[in-house]
Coordinates of C-alpha atoms in Angstrom, one line a residue:
X514 CA -48.6 2.6 -85.0
X515 CA -47.0 5.2 -82.6
X516 CA -47.2 2.7 -79.7
X517 CA -45.6 -0.1 -81.8
X518 CA -42.8 2.4 -82.8
X519 CA -42.2 3.2 -79.2
X520 CA -42.1 -0.5 -78.2
X521 CA -39.6 -1.1 -81.1
X522 CA -37.4 1.7 -79.8
X523 CA -37.5 0.3 -76.3
X524 CA -36.6 -3.2 -77.5
X525 CA -33.7 -1.8 -79.5
X526 CA -32.5 0.1 -76.5
X527 CA -32.6 -3.0 -74.3
X528 CA -30.7 -5.0 -76.9
X529 CA -28.0 -2.4 -77.3
X530 CA -27.6 -1.2 -73.7
X531 CA -29.4 -3.7 -71.4
X532 CA -29.3 -7.3 -72.6
X533 CA -25.8 -7.1 -73.9
X534 CA -24.4 -5.9 -70.6
X535 CA -21.7 -8.3 -69.3
X536 CA -22.1 -9.8 -65.8
X537 CA -19.6 -8.4 -63.2
X538 CA -18.5 -11.7 -61.7
X539 CA -19.2 -15.4 -61.9
X540 CA -21.2 -16.8 -59.0
X541 CA -20.5 -20.5 -58.7
X542 CA -22.8 -22.6 -56.4
X543 CA -20.4 -23.3 -53.6
X544 CA -21.6 -26.2 -51.6
X545 CA -22.6 -25.1 -48.0
X546 CA -20.1 -25.9 -45.3
X547 CA -17.2 -26.6 -47.6
X548 CA -14.0 -25.9 -45.6
X549 CA -11.4 -23.4 -46.7
X550 CA -8.2 -24.8 -48.2
X551 CA -5.2 -24.4 -46.0
X552 CA -3.1 -21.3 -46.7
X553 CA 0.5 -20.3 -45.8
X554 CA 3.8 -19.1 -47.1
X555 CA 6.0 -20.9 -44.5
X556 CA 9.6 -21.7 -45.1
X557 CA 10.2 -24.6 -45.3
X558 CA 6.7 -25.2 -46.8
X559 CA 4.3 -27.0 -44.5
X560 CA 1.9 -29.7 -45.8
X561 CA -1.7 -28.9 -46.7
X562 CA -2.6 -32.4 -45.5
X563 CA -2.1 -34.2 -48.8
X564 CA 0.8 -36.1 -47.3
X565 CA 2.6 -36.0 -43.9
X566 CA 5.3 -33.5 -43.2
X567 CA 8.3 -35.9 -43.3
X568 CA 7.2 -37.2 -46.7
X569 CA 6.7 -33.7 -48.0
X570 CA 10.1 -32.7 -46.7
X571 CA 11.6 -35.7 -48.6
X572 CA 9.8 -34.7 -51.8
X573 CA 11.0 -31.1 -51.3
X574 CA 14.6 -32.3 -51.1
X575 CA 14.2 -33.9 -54.5
X576 CA 12.5 -30.7 -55.9
X577 CA 15.5 -28.7 -54.7
X578 CA 18.2 -31.1 -55.8
X579 CA 20.5 -30.1 -58.7
X580 CA 20.6 -32.3 -61.7
X581 CA 24.2 -33.2 -62.9
X582 CA 25.9 -35.0 -65.7
X583 CA 25.1 -37.4 -67.2
X584 CA 21.5 -36.8 -66.3
X585 CA 21.5 -33.2 -67.6
X586 CA 21.2 -31.4 -71.0
X587 CA 22.9 -31.1 -73.4
X588 CA 20.6 -28.0 -73.3
X589 CA 18.7 -26.8 -70.2
X590 CA 17.5 -23.7 -68.5
X591 CA 18.3 -24.6 -64.8
X592 CA 19.5 -27.5 -62.8
X593 CA 16.7 -27.8 -60.2
X594 CA 13.0 -27.1 -59.9
X595 CA 13.9 -24.7 -57.1
X596 CA 15.9 -22.4 -59.5
X597 CA 12.6 -21.4 -61.2
X598 CA 10.2 -21.7 -58.2
X599 CA 11.8 -20.1 -55.1
X600 CA 9.9 -16.9 -54.1
X601 CA 8.9 -16.4 -51.3
X602 CA 9.6 -20.1 -50.5
X603 CA 10.3 -23.3 -52.4
X604 CA 7.4 -23.8 -54.9
X605 CA 6.8 -20.1 -55.5
X606 CA 7.5 -17.9 -58.5
X607 CA 10.7 -16.3 -59.7
X608 CA 12.0 -13.6 -62.1
X609 CA 13.3 -16.2 -64.4
X610 CA 12.0 -16.7 -67.9
X611 CA 11.8 -19.4 -70.5
X612 CA 12.3 -18.4 -74.2
X613 CA 9.8 -19.7 -76.7
X614 CA 10.0 -19.2 -80.5
X615 CA 7.6 -19.9 -83.4
X616 CA 7.9 -19.4 -87.2
X617 CA 6.9 -16.0 -88.6
X618 CA 5.3 -17.8 -91.6
X619 CA 4.0 -21.3 -92.3
X620 CA 7.0 -22.2 -94.5
X621 CA 9.6 -21.6 -91.8
X622 CA 11.4 -24.7 -90.7
X623 CA 10.8 -24.0 -87.0
X624 CA 8.7 -26.3 -84.8
X625 CA 5.8 -24.5 -83.3
X626 CA 6.4 -23.2 -79.8
X627 CA 10.0 -24.5 -79.7
X628 CA 12.0 -23.8 -76.5
X629 CA 15.3 -22.1 -76.7
X630 CA 17.4 -23.0 -73.7
X631 CA 19.6 -20.6 -71.8
X632 CA 22.3 -23.0 -70.9
X633 CA 24.3 -25.9 -72.4
X634 CA 26.7 -28.5 -70.9
X635 CA 30.4 -28.0 -71.7
X636 CA 31.2 -28.9 -75.3
X637 CA 27.7 -28.3 -76.6
X638 CA 27.0 -25.2 -78.7
X639 CA 24.6 -22.7 -77.1
X640 CA 21.1 -22.5 -78.7
X641 CA 19.9 -19.3 -80.2
X642 CA 16.8 -18.2 -82.1
X643 CA 16.8 -17.9 -85.9
X644 CA 16.7 -14.3 -87.0
X645 CA 13.2 -14.6 -88.5
X646 CA 11.6 -16.3 -85.5
X647 CA 8.8 -14.9 -83.4
X648 CA 10.1 -14.7 -79.8
X649 CA 8.5 -14.5 -76.4
X650 CA 9.5 -14.8 -72.8
X651 CA 7.3 -16.5 -70.2
X652 CA 7.8 -16.0 -66.5
X653 CA 8.0 -18.9 -64.1
X654 CA 4.7 -19.4 -62.3
X655 CA 4.0 -20.0 -58.6
X656 CA 3.0 -23.5 -57.7
X657 CA 1.3 -22.7 -54.4
X658 CA -2.3 -24.0 -54.4
X659 CA -1.9 -26.0 -57.6
X660 CA -2.8 -29.2 -55.8
X661 CA -6.3 -27.7 -55.3
X662 CA -6.4 -26.4 -58.9
X663 CA -5.7 -30.0 -60.1
X664 CA -8.8 -31.2 -58.3
X665 CA -11.2 -28.7 -60.0
X666 CA -13.7 -30.8 -61.9
X667 CA -13.7 -30.3 -65.6
X668 CA -17.4 -29.5 -65.4
X669 CA -16.6 -26.5 -63.1
X670 CA -14.2 -25.1 -65.7
X671 CA -16.8 -25.6 -68.4
X672 CA -19.3 -23.6 -66.3
X673 CA -16.8 -20.8 -66.0
X674 CA -16.2 -20.9 -69.7
X675 CA -19.9 -20.6 -70.5
X676 CA -20.2 -17.7 -68.1
X677 CA -17.3 -15.5 -69.1
X678 CA -16.2 -16.8 -72.6
X679 CA -12.9 -18.1 -71.5
X680 CA -11.5 -20.8 -73.9
X681 CA -11.0 -24.3 -72.6
X682 CA -8.6 -26.7 -74.4
X683 CA -8.3 -30.5 -73.8
X684 CA -4.8 -31.7 -73.6
X685 CA -3.2 -35.2 -73.2
X686 CA -2.7 -36.4 -69.6
X687 CA 0.8 -37.9 -70.2
X688 CA 0.5 -40.5 -67.4
X689 CA -2.8 -41.8 -68.8
X690 CA -2.2 -42.6 -72.5
X691 CA -5.3 -41.8 -74.6
X692 CA -6.9 -39.7 -71.9
X693 CA -7.4 -35.9 -72.1
X694 CA -8.4 -33.3 -69.5
X695 CA -9.0 -29.6 -69.6
X696 CA -5.7 -27.8 -69.4
X697 CA -5.1 -25.6 -66.4
X698 CA -1.3 -25.4 -65.8
X699 CA 1.2 -23.2 -67.7
X700 CA 0.7 -19.9 -69.6
X701 CA -1.0 -21.8 -72.4
X702 CA -3.0 -24.3 -70.3
X703 CA -0.7 -26.9 -71.8
X704 CA -1.1 -29.4 -69.0
X705 CA -4.1 -30.9 -67.1
X706 CA -2.1 -32.7 -64.3
X707 CA 0.8 -31.9 -62.1
X708 CA 2.6 -35.1 -63.0
X709 CA 2.4 -34.2 -66.7
X710 CA 3.7 -30.7 -65.8
X711 CA 6.6 -32.3 -63.9
X712 CA 7.5 -34.6 -66.7
X713 CA 7.5 -31.9 -69.3
X714 CA 9.5 -29.5 -67.1
X715 CA 12.0 -32.2 -66.1
X716 CA 13.0 -32.8 -69.7
X717 CA 12.4 -29.4 -71.3
X718 CA 13.7 -27.2 -68.5
X719 CA 16.4 -29.4 -67.0
X720 CA 17.2 -31.7 -69.9
X721 CA 16.4 -34.8 -67.8
X722 CA 14.5 -37.6 -69.5
X723 CA 11.7 -39.5 -67.7
X724 CA 9.0 -42.0 -68.4
X725 CA 6.5 -39.4 -69.6
X726 CA 8.9 -37.4 -71.7
X727 CA 11.8 -39.7 -72.5
X728 CA 15.3 -38.5 -73.6
X729 CA 15.5 -39.7 -77.2
X730 CA 19.2 -40.4 -76.8
X731 CA 19.7 -41.8 -73.3
X732 CA 16.4 -43.2 -72.3
X733 CA 14.9 -42.9 -68.8
X734 CA 17.3 -41.0 -66.5
X735 CA 15.0 -39.6 -63.8
X736 CA 15.3 -42.2 -61.1
X737 CA 17.7 -40.7 -58.6
X738 CA 16.2 -42.3 -55.5
X739 CA 13.4 -44.7 -56.6
X740 CA 10.8 -46.1 -54.2
X741 CA 7.7 -48.1 -54.8
X742 CA 5.5 -44.9 -54.6
X743 CA 8.1 -42.6 -56.2
X744 CA 9.7 -44.6 -59.0
X745 CA 11.1 -41.4 -60.5
X746 CA 12.0 -37.9 -59.4
X747 CA 9.0 -36.5 -61.2
X748 CA 6.8 -38.4 -58.8
X749 CA 8.4 -36.5 -55.9
X750 CA 8.0 -33.2 -57.7
X751 CA 4.3 -33.8 -58.3
X752 CA 3.5 -34.9 -54.8
X753 CA 5.4 -31.9 -53.4
X754 CA 3.3 -29.6 -55.5
X755 CA 0.1 -31.3 -54.5
X756 CA 1.1 -30.8 -50.9
X757 CA 1.7 -27.0 -51.1
X758 CA -0.8 -24.8 -49.3
X759 CA -2.7 -22.1 -51.2
X760 CA -1.1 -18.6 -51.0
X761 CA -1.9 -16.7 -47.7
X762 CA -3.6 -13.3 -47.7
X763 CA -2.0 -10.2 -46.2
X764 CA -3.7 -7.8 -43.8
X765 CA -7.3 -7.0 -44.8
X766 CA -7.9 -3.3 -43.9
X767 CA -11.0 -1.2 -44.6
X768 CA -9.3 0.1 -47.7
X769 CA -8.7 -3.4 -48.9
X770 CA -12.4 -4.3 -48.4
X771 CA -13.4 -1.2 -50.4
X772 CA -11.0 -2.2 -53.1
X773 CA -12.4 -5.7 -53.4
X774 CA -15.9 -4.3 -53.9
X775 CA -14.6 -1.9 -56.6
X776 CA -12.7 -4.8 -58.2
X777 CA -16.0 -6.6 -58.7
X778 CA -17.9 -3.5 -59.7
X779 CA -15.6 -2.7 -62.6
X780 CA -15.8 -6.2 -63.9
X781 CA -12.3 -7.6 -63.0
X782 CA -13.9 -10.6 -61.1
X783 CA -15.5 -11.9 -64.3
X784 CA -12.3 -13.6 -65.3
X785 CA -10.4 -13.2 -62.0
X786 CA -13.0 -15.4 -60.3
X787 CA -12.7 -15.0 -56.5
X788 CA -13.8 -18.5 -55.3
X789 CA -13.5 -22.0 -56.8
X790 CA -14.0 -25.3 -55.1
X791 CA -13.2 -29.0 -55.2
X792 CA -15.0 -31.9 -53.5
X793 CA -13.0 -31.2 -50.4
X794 CA -12.3 -27.5 -50.2
X795 CA -13.1 -24.0 -51.4
X796 CA -10.2 -21.6 -52.2
X797 CA -9.7 -18.2 -53.6
X798 CA -7.4 -17.9 -56.6
X799 CA -9.0 -14.9 -58.2
X800 CA -8.6 -16.6 -61.6
X801 CA -10.5 -18.9 -63.9
X802 CA -7.5 -20.9 -65.3
X803 CA -9.0 -20.4 -68.8
X804 CA -7.5 -18.8 -72.0
X805 CA -8.5 -15.2 -72.8
X806 CA -7.4 -12.6 -75.3
X807 CA -6.6 -9.5 -73.3
X808 CA -4.3 -8.0 -75.8
X809 CA -1.1 -9.3 -74.2
X810 CA -0.8 -12.6 -76.0
X811 CA 2.7 -13.8 -76.9
X812 CA 2.0 -14.4 -80.6
X813 CA 2.9 -18.1 -80.2
X814 CA 0.3 -20.9 -80.6
X815 CA 0.9 -24.0 -78.6
X816 CA -1.0 -27.1 -79.2
X817 CA -4.6 -25.9 -79.5
X818 CA -4.0 -22.7 -77.5
X819 CA -4.2 -19.7 -79.9
X820 CA -1.3 -17.3 -80.3
X821 CA -3.3 -14.3 -79.1
X822 CA -4.5 -15.9 -75.8
X823 CA -2.9 -16.7 -72.5
X824 CA -4.2 -18.2 -69.3
X825 CA -5.8 -15.8 -66.8
X826 CA -3.1 -15.1 -64.2
X827 CA -4.5 -16.1 -60.8
X828 CA -4.0 -13.2 -58.5
X829 CA -3.5 -15.2 -55.3
X830 CA 0.1 -14.5 -54.2
X831 CA 0.4 -11.4 -56.4
X832 CA 1.7 -9.4 -53.5
X833 CA 5.0 -11.3 -53.6
X834 CA 5.6 -10.5 -57.3
X835 CA 7.6 -7.7 -58.7
X836 CA 6.9 -8.2 -62.4
X837 CA 3.6 -8.7 -64.1
X838 CA 1.9 -10.2 -67.3
X839 CA 3.3 -13.4 -68.9
X840 CA 6.6 -11.8 -70.0
X841 CA 7.2 -9.5 -67.0
X842 CA 7.0 -6.4 -69.2
X843 CA 5.4 -4.2 -66.6
X844 CA 6.7 -3.5 -63.1
X845 CA 3.6 -2.3 -61.1
X846 CA 0.0 -3.2 -60.8
X847 CA -1.6 -0.1 -62.3
X848 CA 0.4 -0.6 -65.4
X849 CA -0.6 -4.2 -65.6
X850 CA -4.3 -3.2 -65.4
X851 CA -4.0 -0.6 -68.0
X852 CA -2.3 -3.1 -70.4
X853 CA -5.6 -5.1 -70.6
X854 CA -7.3 -4.8 -73.9
X855 CA -9.8 -6.7 -76.0
X856 CA -11.9 -9.1 -73.7
X857 CA -10.7 -7.0 -70.7
X858 CA -11.0 -3.5 -72.2
X859 CA -14.2 -2.6 -70.4
X860 CA -12.8 -3.4 -67.0
X861 CA -9.5 -1.5 -67.8
X862 CA -11.6 1.5 -68.9
X863 CA -13.7 1.4 -65.7
X864 CA -10.5 1.3 -63.7
X865 CA -9.2 4.4 -65.5
X866 CA -12.5 6.2 -64.7
X867 CA -12.2 5.6 -60.9
X868 CA -11.0 8.5 -58.7
X869 CA -7.4 8.3 -57.5
X870 CA -8.5 7.2 -54.1
X871 CA -10.6 4.4 -55.5
X872 CA -7.8 3.3 -57.8
X873 CA -5.5 3.1 -54.8
X874 CA -8.1 1.0 -53.0
X875 CA -8.1 -1.5 -55.8
X876 CA -4.3 -1.7 -55.7
X877 CA -4.4 -2.1 -52.0
X878 CA -6.8 -5.0 -52.4
X879 CA -4.5 -6.6 -55.0
X880 CA -1.5 -6.2 -52.7
X881 CA -3.4 -8.1 -50.0
X882 CA -3.7 -11.2 -52.1

């Protein structure tokens, strides 16, 4: 009986303290010999090989071009894609925000995740949020490397979800009616393809209708310089994004190397997955592109993305950012780490337990990305 009691205690100990222990990272089976994705923050951006440089330059010109009347508004946030994606080069991030609202109770007459625009054409009243709405700001995201993200097989994202508990949602692919894919673009994973992303942003950020998101009053307007392969501007935008290189790393010092090991040891790499791959390349986003509840959710549900979850922010390129989290509420990396709760509470707790030198090594690693 004593032996059985001891075995029972040992089993209970394993259940409580051993078997329930989370893994520290996700180790995907990277195919051997898979080449690295091209990286760089050149200005003007240089092609990753998806298209030749003159074609990319032409697509960039459309990406940077201002929309004007009559193909604008009446409500919009900015006139060009460049306005929201400019740092450190065309296609990057910015300190600009979009303003989302949602009802604070089910009876409110506010569409879920409505967008409040910051600008209006002359003669149109400025939009503003109702006094009882839930409000959030979402920072513009960098587009560098998104062409590789678009090529991640759905099966790979499903493997990540099974390993770390990240939520996947299937969203319509606007250019393929009736077809859905796993969302990976936007703070709520609201898009699965870059063309869908371009069509949505063209209308909802610039007020310009297109074949994927038509203007209900004026019809299709997004055809500034049509060609057989680029019938609308959104085709230029999508091909430009697909041609952007992945963000380049900064100097890798001994402190950076130590910080990367600590980053994994404290559990950050479980969601900020270091390496993903496509059929052609491996790349290092330090993200899983899945939805997680880390206590910083924006309280707004969008499609099937819950109010308390946001997409894991990929950390590649974080060294060129000055604000952090989805709404830019914190202004340094240590504060961003300490803001993590819920699914990420263990990693944040382990970071706080590190010595000052080790904490600084982790920050040095992040500032190399």
